[in-house]
């Protein structure tokens, strides 16, 4: 089970980024190597928004929530008493992103999702993915994953790594499509969650989404989320923003095992979006980028390092 | 990959229980069968205490917590101001088990564990497993797993099932030894959890256990726990008490997929402990047993159905 015969990363240009990835994977998977990682320790964590697919012009789940809100408001006009709901309907996205954890956005997500059964929610996500199109690319959102990162997921999987998503996005939102889109099963998704309640109705067992125990899996919440869901320290961590800073530290600093940190730097305004310090959406990248040099994290320059950005149609 | 050539369940006596298990597994794993379960849907959930190992004379984690308490009290005598700590030190186990979720026990667990780093906690569990012995059997606790259930775990795994632990026990406690003892990796453990906090200290990244956001994965909490961690409805559920009632319902009632419910009934006072309505420890079994007949859940009679109880020394 080796991918070295063929090029495992054809969408990556030859250069330092690709060389460093392949060198790491080869050294830790070579039996007898001083840096050999036992298969159980091959745990790779990936942020989603901005790392595996874009987070512009807004995180895709926010686009879903706003579309849902427009649908809900027809039957539940009282929702509009919430100032964040009004901000969302008015397209005031900056307002939604204020606060430590994009508090307004979280509020809108919670309001539109609470009270639904998990099956209803899944159906709503599937219906949305089947109809909504990205405003710039005109393609369904789940077709807009980064081809080079898909290749990295596949390469790591073939080399015995378990890939996990560790994202601020909602676990219930991602689990609908991660297996089909990334080959990652639902139980390997660590996301933001709130409690559900269990009832046995005449129609059968039902789980209903609530607003209780909201856990936002972002920033300093990511290492605790990894601990809670995976229970083991990762050895590969890929992110793109300061939201991933803590999990990059957790993965790589003083790890007794060989480890690898990677930051996707959004440098390509032509093919995608260019931002770091200043962003119109989520994905601000300042502190993690500053620390990358010192820690030896690989900073991927999308413009230079990728010969293709999106999955071919 | 089939176990049908040799007997996959040698510690199970020939009889209805063994026949039903094998018949279910064979029908859902046979390509082209009307009841075929795609590998992704082969999700088996197992309670731990009383299902995979005993919960007498007290849940093993409670024995750990009391031993820890005796150690902690030497340096933190103020702990003894807590009435539940005093009950634990006095061996008043009935008091600890009062309340909806064994509130006193949870309190003691939380008090003894909070403030430790997750690494310190893991070391404490390992040290305890290396030295403590079960008062009746005189063997280390982690050697006292039920051999017939070990065979069931292995049989399901070989037939393409993913086995998960879904227990009221602490996730951090179980994850220390589940891979070695059950062949189940840490990320397939759904247990009770509390939040940890992340810090980057001079010595490196540190996760510290807290008392916040305590989630007790028991009774009606089990289906939400399954949803939160696994994100998919199980098709096999094994339990032994009313604490597993909700997850048996969630797995089997109106499941569009073929499903299997199993209850380990503690009928063997000679080799193990005999209890159901009346128990001196946890593990009360009344409602789930009453519903078992109606729902077709397999009730395993430990005395009749198992020719060996524990893993051989």
PDB file of N, CA, C and O in Angstrom, chain A residues 219-225 227 233 245-254 291 295, chain B residues 115-120 195-210:
ATOM      1  N   UNK A 219     -10.768  27.898  17.787  1.00  0.00           N
ATOM      2  CA  UNK A 219      -9.675  28.501  18.551  1.00  0.00           C
ATOM      3  C   UNK A 219      -9.222  27.578  19.681  1.00  0.00           C
ATOM      4  O   UNK A 219      -8.891  26.432  19.447  1.00  0.00           O
ATOM      5  N   UNK A 220      -9.244  28.110  20.925  1.00  0.00           N
ATOM      6  CA  UNK A 220      -8.781  27.280  22.046  1.00  0.00           C
ATOM      7  C   UNK A 220      -9.742  26.149  22.380  1.00  0.00           C
ATOM      8  O   UNK A 220      -9.466  25.335  23.261  1.00  0.00           O
ATOM      9  N   UNK A 221     -10.880  26.113  21.693  1.00  0.00           N
ATOM     10  CA  UNK A 221     -11.798  24.980  21.856  1.00  0.00           C
ATOM     11  C   UNK A 221     -11.384  23.771  21.030  1.00  0.00           C
ATOM     12  O   UNK A 221     -11.859  22.670  21.270  1.00  0.00           O
ATOM     13  N   UNK A 222     -10.511  23.990  20.058  1.00  0.00           N
ATOM     14  CA  UNK A 222     -10.187  22.854  19.173  1.00  0.00           C
ATOM     15  C   UNK A 222      -9.383  21.751  19.874  1.00  0.00           C
ATOM     16  O   UNK A 222      -9.734  20.581  19.716  1.00  0.00           O
ATOM     17  N   UNK A 223      -8.325  22.086  20.626  1.00  0.00           N
ATOM     18  CA  UNK A 223      -7.657  20.967  21.329  1.00  0.00           C
ATOM     19  C   UNK A 223      -8.592  20.218  22.294  1.00  0.00           C
ATOM     20  O   UNK A 223      -8.611  18.976  22.271  1.00  0.00           O
ATOM     21  N   UNK A 224      -9.397  20.925  23.114  1.00  0.00           N
ATOM     22  CA  UNK A 224     -10.373  20.167  23.927  1.00  0.00           C
ATOM     23  C   UNK A 224     -11.342  19.347  23.083  1.00  0.00           C
ATOM     24  O   UNK A 224     -11.700  18.226  23.459  1.00  0.00           O
ATOM     25  N   UNK A 225     -11.759  19.861  21.946  1.00  0.00           N
ATOM     26  CA  UNK A 225     -12.647  19.088  21.059  1.00  0.00           C
ATOM     27  C   UNK A 225     -11.943  17.832  20.558  1.00  0.00           C
ATOM     28  O   UNK A 225     -12.531  16.751  20.514  1.00  0.00           O
ATOM     29  N   UNK A 227      -9.501  16.303  22.067  1.00  0.00           N
ATOM     30  CA  UNK A 227      -9.390  15.392  23.214  1.00  0.00           C
ATOM     31  C   UNK A 227     -10.719  14.685  23.491  1.00  0.00           C
ATOM     32  O   UNK A 227     -10.766  13.480  23.724  1.00  0.00           O
ATOM     33  N   UNK A 233      -3.590  12.620  20.736  1.00  0.00           N
ATOM     34  CA  UNK A 233      -2.963  13.797  20.126  1.00  0.00           C
ATOM     35  C   UNK A 233      -2.690  13.535  18.653  1.00  0.00           C
ATOM     36  O   UNK A 233      -2.145  12.482  18.304  1.00  0.00           O
ATOM     37  N   UNK A 245      -4.910  27.975  15.233  1.00  0.00           N
ATOM     38  CA  UNK A 245      -3.615  28.204  15.877  1.00  0.00           C
ATOM     39  C   UNK A 245      -3.405  27.239  17.049  1.00  0.00           C
ATOM     40  O   UNK A 245      -2.370  26.581  17.149  1.00  0.00           O
ATOM     41  N   UNK A 246      -4.406  27.138  17.915  1.00  0.00           N
ATOM     42  CA  UNK A 246      -4.255  26.291  19.113  1.00  0.00           C
ATOM     43  C   UNK A 246      -4.054  24.831  18.717  1.00  0.00           C
ATOM     44  O   UNK A 246      -3.246  24.121  19.303  1.00  0.00           O
ATOM     45  N   UNK A 247      -4.788  24.365  17.697  1.00  0.00           N
ATOM     46  CA  UNK A 247      -4.609  22.940  17.363  1.00  0.00           C
ATOM     47  C   UNK A 247      -3.298  22.672  16.636  1.00  0.00           C
ATOM     48  O   UNK A 247      -2.749  21.574  16.719  1.00  0.00           O
ATOM     49  N   UNK A 248      -2.769  23.702  15.959  1.00  0.00           N
ATOM     50  CA  UNK A 248      -1.426  23.553  15.395  1.00  0.00           C
ATOM     51  C   UNK A 248      -0.395  23.436  16.531  1.00  0.00           C
ATOM     52  O   UNK A 248       0.520  22.599  16.470  1.00  0.00           O
ATOM     53  N   UNK A 249      -0.555  24.266  17.550  1.00  0.00           N
ATOM     54  CA  UNK A 249       0.342  24.174  18.715  1.00  0.00           C
ATOM     55  C   UNK A 249       0.208  22.819  19.389  1.00  0.00           C
ATOM     56  O   UNK A 249       1.201  22.160  19.717  1.00  0.00           O
ATOM     57  N   UNK A 250      -1.036  22.417  19.613  1.00  0.00           N
ATOM     58  CA  UNK A 250      -1.300  21.152  20.322  1.00  0.00           C
ATOM     59  C   UNK A 250      -0.692  19.962  19.572  1.00  0.00           C
ATOM     60  O   UNK A 250      -0.176  19.019  20.171  1.00  0.00           O
ATOM     61  N   UNK A 251      -0.743  20.026  18.255  1.00  0.00           N
ATOM     62  CA  UNK A 251      -0.232  18.912  17.456  1.00  0.00           C
ATOM     63  C   UNK A 251       1.294  18.856  17.437  1.00  0.00           C
ATOM     64  O   UNK A 251       1.877  17.765  17.474  1.00  0.00           O
ATOM     65  N   UNK A 252       1.915  20.019  17.393  1.00  0.00           N
ATOM     66  CA  UNK A 252       3.339  20.004  17.027  1.00  0.00           C
ATOM     67  C   UNK A 252       4.324  20.354  18.141  1.00  0.00           C
ATOM     68  O   UNK A 252       5.489  19.989  18.047  1.00  0.00           O
ATOM     69  N   UNK A 253       3.891  21.085  19.157  1.00  0.00           N
ATOM     70  CA  UNK A 253       4.868  21.570  20.138  1.00  0.00           C
ATOM     71  C   UNK A 253       5.146  20.496  21.186  1.00  0.00           C
ATOM     72  O   UNK A 253       4.223  20.001  21.842  1.00  0.00           O
ATOM     73  N   UNK A 254       6.406  20.159  21.339  1.00  0.00           N
ATOM     74  CA  UNK A 254       6.817  19.141  22.313  1.00  0.00           C
ATOM     75  C   UNK A 254       6.046  17.837  22.162  1.00  0.00           C
ATOM     76  O   UNK A 254       5.794  17.140  23.146  1.00  0.00           O
ATOM     77  N   UNK A 291       3.761  32.635  13.851  1.00  0.00           N
ATOM     78  CA  UNK A 291       4.424  31.548  14.581  1.00  0.00           C
ATOM     79  C   UNK A 291       4.924  30.427  13.661  1.00  0.00           C
ATOM     80  O   UNK A 291       5.751  29.603  14.067  1.00  0.00           O
ATOM     81  N   UNK A 295       7.992  27.688  14.302  1.00  0.00           N
ATOM     82  CA  UNK A 295       7.643  26.300  14.633  1.00  0.00           C
ATOM     83  C   UNK A 295       7.921  25.334  13.478  1.00  0.00           C
ATOM     84  O   UNK A 295       7.731  24.131  13.627  1.00  0.00           O
TER      85      UNK A 295
ATOM     86  N   UNK B 115      -8.843  19.537  37.650  1.00  0.00           N
ATOM     87  CA  UNK B 115      -7.576  20.192  37.951  1.00  0.00           C
ATOM     88  C   UNK B 115      -6.365  19.382  37.522  1.00  0.00           C
ATOM     89  O   UNK B 115      -5.262  19.910  37.458  1.00  0.00           O
ATOM     90  N   UNK B 116      -6.565  18.103  37.235  1.00  0.00           N
ATOM     91  CA  UNK B 116      -5.447  17.300  36.729  1.00  0.00           C
ATOM     92  C   UNK B 116      -5.305  17.549  35.236  1.00  0.00           C
ATOM     93  O   UNK B 116      -6.300  17.778  34.545  1.00  0.00           O
ATOM     94  N   UNK B 117      -4.083  17.444  34.746  1.00  0.00           N
ATOM     95  CA  UNK B 117      -3.944  17.448  33.292  1.00  0.00           C
ATOM     96  C   UNK B 117      -4.380  16.072  32.789  1.00  0.00           C
ATOM     97  O   UNK B 117      -4.386  15.086  33.547  1.00  0.00           O
ATOM     98  N   UNK B 118      -4.738  16.003  31.527  1.00  0.00           N
ATOM     99  CA  UNK B 118      -5.187  14.714  30.995  1.00  0.00           C
ATOM    100  C   UNK B 118      -4.046  13.691  31.011  1.00  0.00           C
ATOM    101  O   UNK B 118      -4.286  12.496  31.141  1.00  0.00           O
ATOM    102  N   UNK B 119      -2.801  14.161  30.908  1.00  0.00           N
ATOM    103  CA  UNK B 119      -1.674  13.219  30.983  1.00  0.00           C
ATOM    104  C   UNK B 119      -1.515  12.665  32.403  1.00  0.00           C
ATOM    105  O   UNK B 119      -1.257  11.476  32.588  1.00  0.00           O
ATOM    106  N   UNK B 120      -1.644  13.553  33.397  1.00  0.00           N
ATOM    107  CA  UNK B 120      -1.563  13.087  34.791  1.00  0.00           C
ATOM    108  C   UNK B 120      -2.668  12.074  35.080  1.00  0.00           C
ATOM    109  O   UNK B 120      -2.452  11.066  35.750  1.00  0.00           O
ATOM    110  N   UNK B 195     -15.617  19.397  30.231  1.00  0.00           N
ATOM    111  CA  UNK B 195     -14.735  20.199  29.384  1.00  0.00           C
ATOM    112  C   UNK B 195     -13.304  20.172  29.899  1.00  0.00           C
ATOM    113  O   UNK B 195     -13.057  20.012  31.093  1.00  0.00           O
ATOM    114  N   UNK B 196     -12.357  20.307  28.998  1.00  0.00           N
ATOM    115  CA  UNK B 196     -10.968  20.552  29.373  1.00  0.00           C
ATOM    116  C   UNK B 196     -10.609  21.958  28.900  1.00  0.00           C
ATOM    117  O   UNK B 196     -11.299  22.533  28.063  1.00  0.00           O
ATOM    118  N   UNK B 197      -9.540  22.504  29.462  1.00  0.00           N
ATOM    119  CA  UNK B 197      -9.060  23.801  28.974  1.00  0.00           C
ATOM    120  C   UNK B 197      -7.662  23.617  28.392  1.00  0.00           C
ATOM    121  O   UNK B 197      -6.893  22.792  28.861  1.00  0.00           O
ATOM    122  N   UNK B 198      -7.384  24.410  27.359  1.00  0.00           N
ATOM    123  CA  UNK B 198      -6.103  24.329  26.666  1.00  0.00           C
ATOM    124  C   UNK B 198      -5.219  25.502  27.056  1.00  0.00           C
ATOM    125  O   UNK B 198      -5.668  26.637  27.091  1.00  0.00           O
ATOM    126  N   UNK B 199      -3.969  25.204  27.352  1.00  0.00           N
ATOM    127  CA  UNK B 199      -2.965  26.238  27.633  1.00  0.00           C
ATOM    128  C   UNK B 199      -1.656  25.826  26.999  1.00  0.00           C
ATOM    129  O   UNK B 199      -1.321  24.640  27.004  1.00  0.00           O
ATOM    130  N   UNK B 200      -0.900  26.816  26.560  1.00  0.00           N
ATOM    131  CA  UNK B 200       0.463  26.538  26.124  1.00  0.00           C
ATOM    132  C   UNK B 200       1.398  26.980  27.234  1.00  0.00           C
ATOM    133  O   UNK B 200       1.619  28.170  27.444  1.00  0.00           O
ATOM    134  N   UNK B 201       1.898  26.012  28.006  1.00  0.00           N
ATOM    135  CA  UNK B 201       2.839  26.344  29.081  1.00  0.00           C
ATOM    136  C   UNK B 201       4.269  26.243  28.549  1.00  0.00           C
ATOM    137  O   UNK B 201       4.499  25.752  27.446  1.00  0.00           O
ATOM    138  N   UNK B 202       5.229  26.669  29.366  1.00  0.00           N
ATOM    139  CA  UNK B 202       6.635  26.555  28.948  1.00  0.00           C
ATOM    140  C   UNK B 202       6.982  25.104  28.639  1.00  0.00           C
ATOM    141  O   UNK B 202       7.782  24.811  27.758  1.00  0.00           O
ATOM    142  N   UNK B 203       6.335  24.205  29.368  1.00  0.00           N
ATOM    143  CA  UNK B 203       6.623  22.778  29.186  1.00  0.00           C
ATOM    144  C   UNK B 203       5.921  22.205  27.952  1.00  0.00           C
ATOM    145  O   UNK B 203       6.116  21.054  27.616  1.00  0.00           O
ATOM    146  N   UNK B 204       5.082  23.002  27.300  1.00  0.00           N
ATOM    147  CA  UNK B 204       4.363  22.506  26.123  1.00  0.00           C
ATOM    148  C   UNK B 204       2.862  22.656  26.299  1.00  0.00           C
ATOM    149  O   UNK B 204       2.397  23.239  27.278  1.00  0.00           O
ATOM    150  N   UNK B 205       2.085  22.149  25.337  1.00  0.00           N
ATOM    151  CA  UNK B 205       0.628  22.281  25.393  1.00  0.00           C
ATOM    152  C   UNK B 205       0.062  21.402  26.505  1.00  0.00           C
ATOM    153  O   UNK B 205       0.525  20.278  26.697  1.00  0.00           O
ATOM    154  N   UNK B 206      -0.925  21.908  27.210  1.00  0.00           N
ATOM    155  CA  UNK B 206      -1.506  21.184  28.336  1.00  0.00           C
ATOM    156  C   UNK B 206      -3.026  21.274  28.284  1.00  0.00           C
ATOM    157  O   UNK B 206      -3.587  22.347  28.079  1.00  0.00           O
ATOM    158  N   UNK B 207      -3.683  20.147  28.464  1.00  0.00           N
ATOM    159  CA  UNK B 207      -5.132  20.106  28.627  1.00  0.00           C
ATOM    160  C   UNK B 207      -5.428  19.747  30.078  1.00  0.00           C
ATOM    161  O   UNK B 207      -4.912  18.751  30.593  1.00  0.00           O
ATOM    162  N   UNK B 208      -6.267  20.562  30.721  1.00  0.00           N
ATOM    163  CA  UNK B 208      -6.589  20.349  32.130  1.00  0.00           C
ATOM    164  C   UNK B 208      -8.070  20.006  32.271  1.00  0.00           C
ATOM    165  O   UNK B 208      -8.926  20.641  31.653  1.00  0.00           O
ATOM    166  N   UNK B 209      -8.363  19.011  33.081  1.00  0.00           N
ATOM    167  CA  UNK B 209      -9.751  18.596  33.295  1.00  0.00           C
ATOM    168  C   UNK B 209     -10.470  19.596  34.202  1.00  0.00           C
ATOM    169  O   UNK B 209      -9.888  20.130  35.138  1.00  0.00           O
ATOM    170  N   UNK B 210     -11.733  19.860  33.911  1.00  0.00           N
ATOM    171  CA  UNK B 210     -12.532  20.794  34.717  1.00  0.00           C
ATOM    172  C   UNK B 210     -13.833  20.105  35.136  1.00  0.00           C
ATOM    173  O   UNK B 210     -14.080  18.958  34.771  1.00  0.00           O
TER     174      UNK B 210
END
